[in-house]
Amino acid sequence: MSDPEPIRRIGLENVIVADTELSHIDGEKPELLYRGIDARELAEKSSYEETAYLLWNGELPTREELDGFREELTERRAVSRGVSEVVEHAPDDAVPMDVLRTAVSTSSVYDDVGETPRENAVSVLAKAPTALAAFGRAREGDETLEPRDDLDTAANFLYMLNGEEPDDRHAEILDTALLLHADHGLNASTFTGRVIASTESDIISAVTGAIGALKGPLHGGANQDVMEMLLAIDESDEDVSGYLDEMLGRGERVPGFGHRVYKEFDPRAEVLKEIAREVSETTDGPDWFGMLEEVEAYLREEKRIHEKGISPNVDLYSGTVYYSLGVPIDFFVPMFAVGRSAGWTAQVLEQYDDNRLVRPRAEYVGRNGVEYTPIDERE
Ligand code: COA
């Protein structure tokens, strides 16, 4: 029997490689659903921890189930000595995504995880923010703090990073940002995690690989670029339109705009825009939100861009929100990773449930029949 004709799709664009019940993206409406529920509604009414539970279990938790889940998370928040040594001794100028990836990977070496995939998933969700906050403090020469079990994931992270309990609204805002990043279909990092899981490798390896994929500038990274752009505009003598004229003149893209799926508006950006507005109204300092509105208006009027269906994405507003909460700029992509850990782990658990090894093919376009040349005869 001859092999079936291969399907050629470089970049796997629009290729279905898995069934999922976790998240659904409709770029036309546009909407993002987690287990069938609109992410915007969850952002308004629910929490990151509830959403993680929903993604893992298919249903929102009862109060009792949520309490039990929170207890599981708080029990596993502390990292082992091995992990904390790696994090605290990392050079101050280490890239935070590298530190986070190494911390997650190291956790499986130091018996810091559980027996079952689900226990490992809890470990990732609970320990990743702890390790990241510890690095944030250690590189500033500050003493690292023990996690608090009376705070939820977002509030505990801000406490462990900034050394003081955040006010309730700030913790709520970070919680919403994490929730909005929790899952997003089969993006590159999630696919990476699923490919690793499909070999029946463990969940820590899958998340370690996913973090590596998210680190690339074509995936994570634009939220940091947006904030750096705003700081550069603020420090320059130029106004927003002058700066953008030059940027586009150099053939660069404006970070925080454009999306492969959403062509009208990214629904996550819709929620974060209102939060960015609120944060800006209640925080001293430059009017980052006003500048973002100017950037948005410029791109709307700029026909070259607008006619291509380029609109704000999730990264346009998340940066100024994190910045106002005291999160360092180079922690913005790791924050994305912390939020997405819920989706990565849920997707890996789903892959295990109905696994088939992911093994596509590459078309060989190299030479054939090349003769071996002994080393002394090579030129
Ligand atoms: N600023 C200016 N022009 C942009 C743009 C942006 N942010 N995003 C896309 N374009 C232009 C491209 O130059 C291209 O123009 P062309 O057809 O004249 O060559 C056209 O719009 C389509 O871009 P393309 O790269 O094919 O779209 P894509 O779906 O592959 O890319 C992104 C999606 C997200 C990679 C892209 O929009 C981008 O690089 N955005 C900036 C980075 C960012 O915000 N990333 C976070 C994503 S959540």
Short mmCIF file of C-alpha atoms in Angstrom, two decimals, residues 29 35 41 65 84 90 95 106 128 135 160 173 188 216 222 242 244 258 264 280 314 340:
data_model
loop_
_atom_site.label_atom_id
_atom_site.label_comp_id
_atom_site.label_asym_id
_atom_site.label_seq_id
_atom_site.Cartn_x
_atom_site.Cartn_y
_atom_site.Cartn_z
CA LYS A 29 -17.41 38.15 16.22
CA ARG A 35 -15.18 25.97 28.16
CA GLU A 41 -17.87 37.63 31.39
CA GLU A 65 -14.51 22.84 45.40
CA SER A 84 15.21 28.84 45.40
CA ALA A 90 20.84 33.78 39.07
CA VAL A 95 16.56 37.34 31.43
CA THR A 106 14.51 22.57 38.08
CA ALA A 128 5.88 29.59 38.95
CA PHE A 135 14.02 36.44 41.41
CA MET A 160 6.09 38.54 47.25
CA ILE A 173 -6.65 43.88 38.37
CA ALA A 188 2.75 28.26 19.41
CA GLY A 216 10.20 34.36 21.22
CA ALA A 222 4.84 42.81 22.48
CA GLY A 242 5.87 62.17 14.94
CA LEU A 244 4.96 56.73 14.82
CA GLY A 258 -2.47 43.17 14.66
CA GLU A 264 -11.61 43.75 14.34
CA SER A 280 -4.29 55.70 34.65
CA VAL A 314 -4.13 42.06 24.17
CA ARG A 340 -0.95 30.98 30.48
#
